[in-house]
Short mmCIF file of C-alpha atoms in Angstrom, two decimals:
data_model
loop_
_atom_site.label_atom_id
_atom_site.label_comp_id
_atom_site.label_asym_id
_atom_site.label_seq_id
_atom_site.Cartn_x
_atom_site.Cartn_y
_atom_site.Cartn_z
CA MET A 1 7.03 -60.10 2.06
CA ILE A 2 9.40 -57.83 3.06
CA MET A 3 7.98 -55.00 0.36
CA SER A 4 4.44 -56.19 1.47
CA ASN A 5 5.45 -55.68 5.25
CA PHE A 6 6.72 -52.00 4.65
CA SER A 7 3.85 -50.92 2.59
CA THR A 8 1.38 -51.87 5.35
CA ILE A 9 3.43 -49.97 8.12
CA TYR A 10 3.73 -47.12 5.33
CA LYS A 11 -0.12 -47.21 5.04
CA LEU A 12 -0.62 -47.48 8.81
CA SER A 13 1.79 -44.62 9.37
CA LEU A 14 -0.32 -42.29 6.92
CA VAL A 15 -3.60 -43.51 8.85
CA ALA A 16 -1.89 -42.20 11.97
CA ALA A 17 -0.72 -38.87 10.39
CA PHE A 18 -4.19 -38.10 9.24
CA CYS A 19 -6.00 -38.90 12.48
CA PHE A 20 -3.07 -36.75 14.41
CA VAL A 21 -3.73 -33.86 12.25
CA GLN A 22 -7.66 -34.22 12.39
CA ALA A 23 -7.24 -34.58 16.37
CA TYR A 24 -4.95 -31.45 16.47
CA SER A 25 -6.96 -29.32 13.98
CA SER A 26 -10.44 -30.04 15.31
CA SER A 27 -9.17 -29.76 19.18
CA CYS A 28 -11.85 -26.90 20.76
CA PRO A 29 -10.67 -24.89 23.31
CA LEU A 30 -12.11 -24.62 27.06
CA MET A 31 -12.83 -20.60 27.00
CA GLU A 32 -13.04 -18.28 29.82
CA CYS A 33 -15.81 -15.89 29.61
CA TRP A 34 -17.93 -13.35 31.52
CA PHE A 35 -21.70 -14.05 32.28
CA VAL A 36 -23.16 -10.45 31.91
CA GLN A 37 -27.27 -9.75 32.64
CA GLU A 38 -29.06 -7.30 34.18
CA LYS A 39 -29.54 -6.94 37.82
CA VAL A 40 -33.06 -8.45 39.08
CA GLY A 41 -35.31 -5.51 40.83
CA ARG A 42 -33.08 -2.82 39.89
CA GLY A 43 -34.89 -1.39 37.28
CA GLY A 44 -35.16 2.40 36.23
CA GLY A 45 -32.57 5.05 34.74
CA LEU A 46 -31.07 4.73 31.41
CA THR A 47 -29.14 1.95 31.80
CA ALA A 48 -29.57 -1.02 33.66
CA PRO A 49 -27.22 -2.42 36.12
CA THR A 50 -25.74 -5.47 35.54
CA THR A 51 -23.28 -8.07 36.97
CA GLN A 52 -20.50 -10.33 35.68
CA GLU A 53 -19.74 -13.41 36.60
CA LYS A 54 -16.75 -15.82 35.71
CA SER A 55 -17.48 -18.64 33.44
CA LEU A 56 -16.29 -21.54 31.64
CA LEU A 57 -17.33 -22.64 28.14
CA HIS A 58 -16.38 -26.45 27.10
CA ILE A 59 -16.56 -26.26 23.26
CA ARG A 60 -17.11 -29.19 21.19
CA THR A 61 -18.67 -30.29 18.17
CA ASP A 62 -20.29 -33.51 19.07
CA ALA A 63 -22.20 -33.44 22.07
CA HIS A 64 -21.15 -37.34 22.72
CA SER A 65 -17.67 -36.13 22.93
CA HIS A 66 -17.27 -36.25 26.88
CA SER A 67 -19.82 -36.24 29.93
CA ALA A 68 -20.56 -33.06 31.86
CA GLU A 69 -20.18 -35.03 34.79
CA SER A 70 -16.71 -35.87 34.41
CA LEU A 71 -15.39 -32.33 34.23
CA LYS A 72 -14.87 -30.52 37.52
CA ALA A 73 -15.36 -27.03 38.13
CA PRO A 74 -12.48 -24.69 39.14
CA SER A 75 -12.31 -23.23 42.63
CA ASP A 76 -12.91 -19.63 41.14
CA ILE A 77 -16.05 -20.14 39.00
CA SER A 78 -19.48 -21.36 40.19
CA PRO A 79 -20.69 -25.00 38.78
CA ASP A 80 -23.89 -23.23 37.57
CA ARG A 81 -21.97 -21.32 34.97
CA ILE A 82 -19.96 -23.99 33.50
CA TYR A 83 -21.52 -24.73 30.16
CA PHE A 84 -20.74 -27.13 27.40
CA ILE A 85 -21.46 -25.80 23.85
CA THR A 86 -21.96 -28.08 20.98
CA ASP A 87 -21.07 -26.51 17.80
CA PRO A 88 -21.02 -28.97 15.00
CA ALA A 89 -19.92 -26.16 12.39
CA GLY A 90 -16.60 -25.74 14.50
CA THR A 91 -16.40 -22.51 14.20
CA LEU A 92 -15.64 -21.86 17.75
CA CYS A 93 -12.79 -24.20 17.59
CA HIS A 94 -10.85 -21.82 15.35
CA ARG A 95 -7.04 -21.78 16.49
CA SER A 96 -7.34 -17.87 17.53
CA LEU A 97 -9.96 -18.92 19.97
CA ASN A 98 -7.79 -21.69 21.43
CA PRO A 99 -4.25 -20.23 22.31
CA SER A 100 -1.39 -22.18 23.56
CA LYS A 101 -1.42 -23.65 27.08
CA GLY A 102 0.06 -20.86 29.20
CA SER A 103 -0.44 -18.23 27.25
CA ILE A 104 -0.72 -14.69 28.65
CA ASN A 105 -3.01 -13.38 25.99
CA LYS A 106 -6.53 -14.62 25.62
CA PRO A 107 -9.28 -14.39 23.46
CA LEU A 108 -12.29 -12.01 24.61
CA CYS A 109 -15.80 -13.80 25.43
CA GLU A 110 -18.92 -12.50 26.78
CA ILE A 111 -22.37 -14.38 27.60
CA ASN A 112 -25.46 -12.94 27.67
CA PRO A 113 -29.14 -14.47 28.52
CA PHE A 114 -31.11 -14.12 24.82
CA LEU A 115 -35.18 -13.56 24.45
CA PRO A 116 -35.93 -15.07 21.11
CA GLN A 117 -38.58 -12.32 19.49
CA PRO A 118 -40.14 -11.48 16.15
CA SER A 119 -38.51 -8.65 14.43
CA THR A 120 -40.62 -5.67 13.01
CA LEU A 121 -38.35 -4.52 10.48
CA LYS A 122 -40.09 -5.30 7.06
CA TRP A 123 -37.14 -7.12 5.30
CA VAL A 124 -37.65 -9.43 8.47
CA ALA A 125 -41.31 -10.01 8.89
CA ALA A 126 -41.49 -12.50 6.20
CA LEU A 127 -40.09 -14.77 8.58
CA THR A 128 -42.35 -14.96 11.35
CA ASP A 129 -45.48 -14.51 9.60
CA SER A 130 -47.28 -17.06 12.02
CA ALA A 131 -48.97 -15.16 14.97
CA THR A 132 -47.78 -18.05 17.65
CA SER A 133 -44.30 -18.55 18.80
CA PRO A 134 -43.44 -22.33 18.82
CA ILE A 135 -42.92 -24.47 21.47
CA TYR A 136 -39.25 -24.96 20.34
CA LEU A 137 -38.84 -21.25 21.75
CA GLN A 138 -39.52 -22.36 25.26
CA ALA A 139 -35.73 -23.09 26.41
CA ASP A 140 -32.85 -21.31 27.73
CA TRP A 141 -31.33 -19.09 25.27
CA PHE A 142 -27.89 -17.42 25.24
CA SER A 143 -25.86 -15.18 22.74
CA THR A 144 -22.16 -15.00 23.13
CA ALA A 145 -19.80 -12.74 21.50
CA HIS A 146 -16.08 -13.84 20.75
CA GLN A 147 -13.04 -11.64 19.61
CA GLY A 148 -10.10 -13.97 18.71
CA LEU A 149 -5.96 -13.28 19.14
CA ASP A 150 -4.83 -10.61 16.85
CA GLU A 151 -8.32 -9.84 15.74
CA GLN A 152 -8.13 -13.07 13.06
CA LEU A 153 -11.57 -13.73 14.00
CA THR A 154 -14.82 -12.22 15.53
CA VAL A 155 -17.77 -14.56 16.19
CA SER A 156 -21.48 -14.43 17.57
CA THR A 157 -23.67 -17.04 18.41
CA ILE A 158 -26.89 -17.98 19.54
CA THR A 159 -27.63 -21.11 21.44
CA ARG A 160 -30.47 -23.14 22.87
CA ALA A 161 -30.61 -25.41 26.18
CA PRO A 162 -33.54 -27.42 27.41
CA SER A 163 -34.65 -25.66 30.19
CA GLY A 164 -32.91 -25.86 33.49
CA THR A 165 -29.71 -27.41 31.85
CA ARG A 166 -26.28 -26.34 30.53
CA GLU A 167 -25.89 -28.50 27.62
CA HIS A 168 -26.40 -25.94 24.61
CA ASP A 169 -26.48 -26.20 21.11
CA VAL A 170 -25.05 -23.28 18.37
CA ILE A 171 -28.61 -22.54 16.51
CA LEU A 172 -26.77 -19.54 14.76
CA SER A 173 -23.17 -18.41 14.35
CA VAL A 174 -22.06 -15.32 12.32
CA THR A 175 -18.45 -14.58 12.11
CA SER A 176 -16.00 -12.46 10.29
CA LYS A 177 -12.26 -12.71 9.51
CA THR A 178 -11.51 -9.36 8.42
CA VAL A 179 -12.41 -7.11 11.91
CA SER A 180 -10.27 -4.45 10.76
CA VAL A 181 -9.94 -3.83 6.88
CA GLN A 182 -7.75 -1.03 5.19
CA SER A 183 -8.46 0.13 1.46
CA ARG A 184 -6.83 2.80 -1.10
CA LEU A 185 -9.58 5.09 -2.87
CA GLY A 186 -11.01 3.56 -5.67
CA GLU A 187 -10.50 0.07 -4.91
CA PRO A 188 -13.13 -2.60 -4.28
CA VAL A 189 -13.41 -3.64 -0.81
CA LEU A 190 -15.09 -7.12 0.57
CA LEU A 191 -16.15 -6.92 4.18
CA ASP A 192 -16.11 -10.61 5.46
CA CYS A 193 -19.06 -11.99 6.97
CA GLY A 194 -20.70 -15.50 6.75
CA PHE A 195 -23.16 -17.56 9.03
CA TRP A 196 -24.08 -21.17 9.61
CA ALA A 197 -27.50 -21.72 11.01
CA ASP A 198 -28.53 -25.19 12.61
CA PRO A 199 -30.06 -27.76 10.06
CA SER A 200 -31.75 -29.84 12.91
CA SER A 201 -33.27 -26.54 14.18
CA PRO A 202 -36.84 -25.63 13.29
CA LEU A 203 -35.91 -22.31 12.64
CA SER A 204 -33.27 -22.68 9.80
CA GLY A 205 -35.93 -24.23 7.24
CA SER A 206 -38.17 -20.90 7.46
CA GLY A 207 -35.44 -18.97 5.72
CA PHE A 208 -33.17 -15.92 6.74
CA ALA A 209 -32.36 -12.33 6.17
CA VAL A 210 -29.00 -10.03 6.31
CA GLU A 211 -28.69 -6.72 6.98
CA TRP A 212 -25.65 -4.40 6.60
CA ARG A 213 -25.57 -0.78 8.73
CA TYR A 214 -22.82 1.73 8.41
CA GLN A 215 -21.84 3.68 11.89
CA PHE A 216 -19.49 6.63 12.15
CA ARG A 217 -19.32 9.27 15.16
CA GLY A 218 -23.06 9.00 16.08
CA ASN A 219 -24.07 8.73 12.28
CA GLY A 220 -25.67 5.52 10.85
CA ARG A 221 -27.31 4.57 7.62
CA LEU A 222 -28.96 1.42 5.89
CA VAL A 223 -26.40 0.48 3.23
CA LEU A 224 -28.21 -3.28 2.18
CA ALA A 225 -31.15 -5.25 3.58
CA TYR A 226 -31.97 -8.68 2.00
CA ASP A 227 -35.07 -10.79 2.67
CA GLY A 228 -33.74 -14.22 1.77
CA LYS A 229 -37.16 -15.85 2.03
CA THR A 230 -38.71 -13.95 -0.63
CA ASP A 231 -35.46 -13.01 -2.47
CA ARG A 232 -36.07 -9.12 -2.19
CA LEU A 233 -33.94 -6.20 -1.63
CA ALA A 234 -34.87 -3.06 0.74
CA ASP A 235 -35.29 -0.42 -1.22
CA ALA A 236 -32.52 1.82 0.57
CA GLN A 237 -29.85 -0.13 -0.76
CA GLU A 238 -27.08 2.26 -1.21
CA GLU A 239 -25.52 2.56 -4.65
CA GLY A 240 -21.93 0.18 -5.29
CA ALA A 241 -22.90 -2.09 -2.34
CA THR A 242 -23.97 -5.69 -3.37
CA LEU A 243 -23.72 -9.59 -2.10
CA ASP A 244 -23.29 -12.25 -3.94
CA TYR A 245 -26.49 -13.54 -3.31
CA GLU A 246 -25.73 -16.98 -5.26
CA ASP A 247 -23.00 -17.76 -2.63
CA LEU A 248 -25.18 -16.54 0.26
CA HIS A 249 -27.80 -18.93 -0.55
CA LYS A 250 -25.44 -22.16 -0.83
CA ARG A 251 -22.80 -21.24 1.79
CA GLY A 252 -24.03 -18.40 3.46
CA ASN A 253 -21.50 -16.03 2.59
CA ALA A 254 -22.93 -12.45 3.62
CA SER A 255 -19.68 -10.36 2.78
CA LEU A 256 -20.51 -6.96 1.72
CA ILE A 257 -18.92 -5.84 -1.46
CA LEU A 258 -18.28 -2.03 -1.84
CA GLN A 259 -17.49 -1.70 -5.90
CA GLU A 260 -15.34 1.64 -5.32
CA ALA A 261 -13.87 2.87 -1.82
CA LYS A 262 -14.38 6.41 -1.48
CA VAL A 263 -13.66 8.57 1.78
CA ARG A 264 -17.39 8.56 3.09
CA HIS A 265 -17.08 4.49 3.58
CA SER A 266 -14.44 4.89 6.37
CA GLY A 267 -15.99 3.51 9.83
CA LEU A 268 -18.20 0.73 11.25
CA TYR A 269 -20.08 -1.60 9.31
CA ILE A 270 -22.21 -4.19 11.15
CA CYS A 271 -23.36 -7.28 9.70
CA THR A 272 -26.28 -8.59 10.99
CA VAL A 273 -27.95 -12.02 10.15
CA TYR A 274 -32.04 -13.01 11.15
CA LEU A 275 -33.54 -16.33 11.42
CA PRO A 276 -37.14 -16.37 12.84
CA TYR A 277 -37.08 -15.01 16.20
CA VAL A 278 -33.35 -15.05 16.57
CA VAL A 279 -30.51 -12.60 15.58
CA ALA A 280 -26.73 -12.44 15.87
CA GLN A 281 -24.09 -9.85 14.65
CA VAL A 282 -20.45 -8.85 13.81
CA ALA A 283 -18.93 -5.63 13.32
CA VAL A 284 -16.06 -4.86 10.92
CA ASN A 285 -14.17 -1.69 11.03
CA LEU A 286 -13.36 0.05 7.69
CA GLU A 287 -10.48 2.70 6.96
CA ILE A 288 -9.90 4.49 3.76
CA VAL A 289 -6.09 5.29 3.74
CA GLU A 290 -4.96 7.41 0.98
CA PRO A 291 -1.25 9.01 1.02
CA PRO A 292 -0.79 12.46 -0.33
CA SER A 293 0.64 13.81 -3.64
CA LEU A 294 3.03 16.30 -3.18
CA SER A 295 4.23 19.34 -5.15
CA ILE A 296 6.81 22.10 -4.82
CA HIS A 297 5.92 25.88 -6.22
CA PRO A 298 7.90 27.23 -7.59
CA SER A 299 9.74 24.65 -9.56
CA PRO A 300 12.08 24.67 -11.11
CA LEU A 301 13.61 27.35 -8.26
CA PRO A 302 15.13 30.42 -9.47
CA LEU A 303 18.94 31.36 -9.47
CA ALA A 304 19.48 32.83 -5.75
CA VAL A 305 22.13 35.00 -4.58
CA PRO A 306 24.00 34.85 -1.30
CA GLY A 307 21.45 37.32 1.11
CA GLN A 308 18.80 36.45 -0.74
CA THR A 309 15.24 34.83 0.75
CA LEU A 310 13.49 32.61 -1.21
CA SER A 311 9.67 31.58 -0.50
CA VAL A 312 8.84 28.09 -1.38
CA GLN A 313 5.55 26.25 -1.08
CA CYS A 314 4.75 22.69 -0.68
CA GLU A 315 1.18 21.33 -1.32
CA ALA A 316 -0.33 17.99 0.18
CA SER A 317 -3.23 17.03 -1.21
CA GLY A 318 -5.46 14.23 -1.95
CA PHE A 319 -5.17 12.49 1.34
CA ALA A 320 -6.97 10.67 3.95
CA PRO A 321 -7.40 10.50 6.96
CA LEU A 322 -6.73 13.90 8.35
CA SER A 323 -3.54 13.77 10.49
CA LEU A 324 -0.36 14.65 8.25
CA GLU A 325 3.07 15.98 9.29
CA LEU A 326 4.92 18.75 6.91
CA SER A 327 8.45 19.55 7.30
CA TRP A 328 11.41 20.31 5.27
CA GLU A 329 14.99 19.08 4.65
CA PHE A 330 18.24 20.38 2.87
CA LYS A 331 21.14 18.26 1.44
CA GLY A 332 23.89 20.04 0.47
CA ALA A 333 26.98 19.58 -2.25
CA ASP A 334 29.04 17.52 0.48
CA GLY A 335 25.67 15.15 0.53
CA LYS A 336 25.00 15.78 4.24
CA SER A 337 21.33 16.30 5.02
CA ARG A 338 19.66 18.40 7.79
CA PRO A 339 16.41 19.23 8.86
CA LEU A 340 14.89 23.02 8.18
CA GLY A 341 11.83 22.69 10.60
CA SER A 342 8.07 22.58 9.52
CA GLY A 343 7.92 26.01 7.88
CA SER A 344 4.75 27.98 8.18
CA VAL A 345 1.75 25.09 7.83
CA THR A 346 -1.66 26.18 6.79
CA GLY A 347 -5.07 24.66 8.15
CA HIS A 348 -6.74 21.44 6.28
CA ARG A 349 -9.07 21.88 3.16
CA GLN A 350 -11.59 19.26 2.46
CA ALA A 351 -12.25 18.47 -1.20
CA THR A 352 -15.56 17.54 -2.75
CA ASP A 353 -14.33 13.83 -2.56
CA GLY A 354 -13.96 14.10 1.34
CA THR A 355 -9.75 13.93 0.85
CA TYR A 356 -8.18 16.85 2.50
CA SER A 357 -4.81 18.90 1.51
CA GLN A 358 -2.64 20.90 3.54
CA SER A 359 0.49 23.05 2.32
CA SER A 360 3.76 24.36 3.97
CA ARG A 361 5.60 27.57 3.39
CA LEU A 362 9.28 28.06 4.25
CA GLU A 363 11.18 31.13 3.69
CA LEU A 364 14.83 30.43 2.84
CA ASP A 365 17.52 32.59 3.78
CA THR A 366 20.28 31.40 2.04
CA THR A 367 22.75 33.47 4.15
CA ALA A 368 21.59 32.78 7.54
CA LEU A 369 21.07 29.17 6.65
CA ASP A 370 24.51 28.42 5.39
CA LEU A 371 23.29 26.87 2.15
CA GLY A 372 26.46 27.35 0.68
CA ARG A 373 26.45 26.76 -2.99
CA GLY A 374 23.01 25.45 -3.07
CA GLY A 375 21.72 21.71 -3.09
CA GLU A 376 18.85 19.60 -2.98
CA LEU A 377 15.54 21.19 -1.15
CA THR A 378 13.00 18.20 -0.19
CA CYS A 379 9.30 18.65 1.25
CA VAL A 380 8.40 15.30 3.92
CA ALA A 381 4.96 14.44 4.42
CA ALA A 382 4.70 11.74 6.95
CA HIS A 383 1.28 10.14 6.48
CA PHE A 384 -0.62 7.10 8.15
CA GLY A 385 -0.62 5.49 4.69
CA GLY A 386 2.83 5.99 4.07
CA THR A 387 5.54 8.82 3.93
CA ARG A 388 6.05 10.87 0.52
CA ARG A 389 9.01 13.27 -0.38
CA ALA A 390 9.37 16.12 -3.11
CA SER A 391 12.69 17.67 -4.04
CA VAL A 392 14.12 20.75 -6.14
CA THR A 393 17.41 21.81 -6.71
CA LEU A 394 18.73 24.81 -5.25
CA ASN A 395 21.46 27.02 -7.10
CA VAL A 396 23.40 29.65 -5.39
CA ILE A 397 25.48 32.12 -7.80
CA GLY A 398 27.87 34.63 -6.80
CA PHE A 399 29.36 32.49 -3.53
CA SER A 400 32.21 34.82 -1.62
CA ALA A 401 34.25 31.73 -1.60
CA PRO A 402 34.61 29.69 -4.73
CA SER A 403 35.50 26.06 -4.77
CA ILE A 404 38.29 24.38 -6.55
CA GLU A 405 35.35 22.95 -9.11
CA ASP A 406 34.81 26.76 -9.69
CA SER A 407 38.37 27.72 -9.86
CA MET A 408 39.19 25.34 -12.66
CA ALA A 409 36.36 26.22 -14.39
CA MET A 410 37.54 30.19 -14.40
CA VAL A 411 40.91 28.74 -15.35
CA GLY A 412 39.84 27.00 -18.26
CA VAL A 413 37.44 30.00 -19.48
CA ALA A 414 40.25 32.21 -19.18
CA LEU A 415 42.70 30.04 -21.26
CA VAL A 416 40.21 29.57 -24.07
CA LEU A 417 39.65 33.31 -23.71
CA TYR A 418 43.40 33.85 -24.42
CA GLY A 419 43.54 31.28 -27.33
CA LEU A 420 40.80 32.83 -29.05
CA ILE A 421 42.53 36.39 -28.37
CA LYS A 422 45.73 34.98 -29.61
CA PHE A 423 44.26 33.49 -32.82
CA VAL A 424 42.35 36.64 -33.95
CA SER A 425 45.43 38.73 -33.10
CA TRP A 426 47.64 36.25 -35.19
CA THR A 427 44.67 36.25 -37.98
CA PHE A 428 44.88 40.03 -38.52
CA THR A 429 48.56 40.43 -38.30
CA SER A 430 49.01 37.70 -41.22
CA SER A 431 46.29 39.47 -43.29
CA ASP A 432 47.98 43.32 -43.01
CA SER A 433 51.51 41.63 -44.07
CA ASP A 434 50.03 39.97 -47.35
CA GLU A 435 48.65 43.36 -48.15
CA ALA A 436 52.02 45.05 -47.65
CA ASP A 437 53.78 42.65 -49.81
CA LYS A 438 51.04 43.23 -52.75
CA GLN A 439 51.62 46.77 -52.38
CA ASP A 440 55.18 46.48 -52.56
CA LYS A 441 55.10 44.47 -55.94
CA LYS A 442 52.99 46.83 -57.60
CA ASP A 443 55.28 49.76 -56.58
CA LYS A 444 58.07 47.84 -58.35
#
């Protein structure tokens, strides 16, 4: 009986713990947002003037989880700018969009009116073959952009609400968990992008299209475009760029795969997902970071004498991005290190693969710098990808104040030479004595 009660209590505890975890993990944020739209009747000019209003988004995964009437509006937010967003996929319930209560840092959020319309792009046109727009489009449409804390997540959504209401449903959401990516040269790169389309929406059953574009300093290019409805790629696909097409259709995984990172890949990548009449996109920044390789010339260094000036050069090559700091250090026989400055640094040179090189020349005056009997000379390259060091040994001979080690070595050499002289002298003396004895015997 006791064991049976214990088993029942144990099971109930597990159920309670599971429910708690589920409730905690599925908690959705009450998100402050900026509602941005163009001013009415203020057209003209290159950029249309806009207005910004504070708004509040009540995120939920179930449209019936709470009632709109039961929630009171904060005093600084108009009741017309409070929206109830139903996101069955739970993308907007990510922990980075839901900071702890009282947190100073908050996720970024912007909401804009959206006008559904067909796309003229050739890899999207197949989604809207019909010349008429469905009645389903006659509603209030918004686009939202969210960025989570610490750049853990970026989300773009398209939402729909029956006209005149504030109860929105997420129709399309595009996400990325790699807002910023770093890679070494030659490595494969994955730029994360995924999308979810509401299966209950009439738009989700008409296919989709995915496009990746690259932008850097005003220049852009199409990397890859895919028509999911007809299973076709655009002719402008960049070499070495691909998608996992099977996972794209099964799970909405639109991540871009670059098979081999190159310097020219550094820049901003925009992942855009199209449904018929609607579109959402996220951006991912990629930076190729390659630390320099260092070499010192000449190596090894020639022997130096007091008062001599040696010219030493350090070459840093194969690094990206551009910024680099070169300097020199000297470590004497006493084990102490001291800086020698940056020397004469040349300008940057760019190789055919896009990497950079730079060199520093150091004029090494053995007397003025008080280098003693020499030591270790080191070139230091401080780079965004890490600090690199290269060293050579400097030997100064004929130094005026010999050390104890030098004195002992000289005494040892003198003793060896004295022993050799004595040995040779004894050998010759012994030989002359033997010859004299032999001559005396002959004379007798």
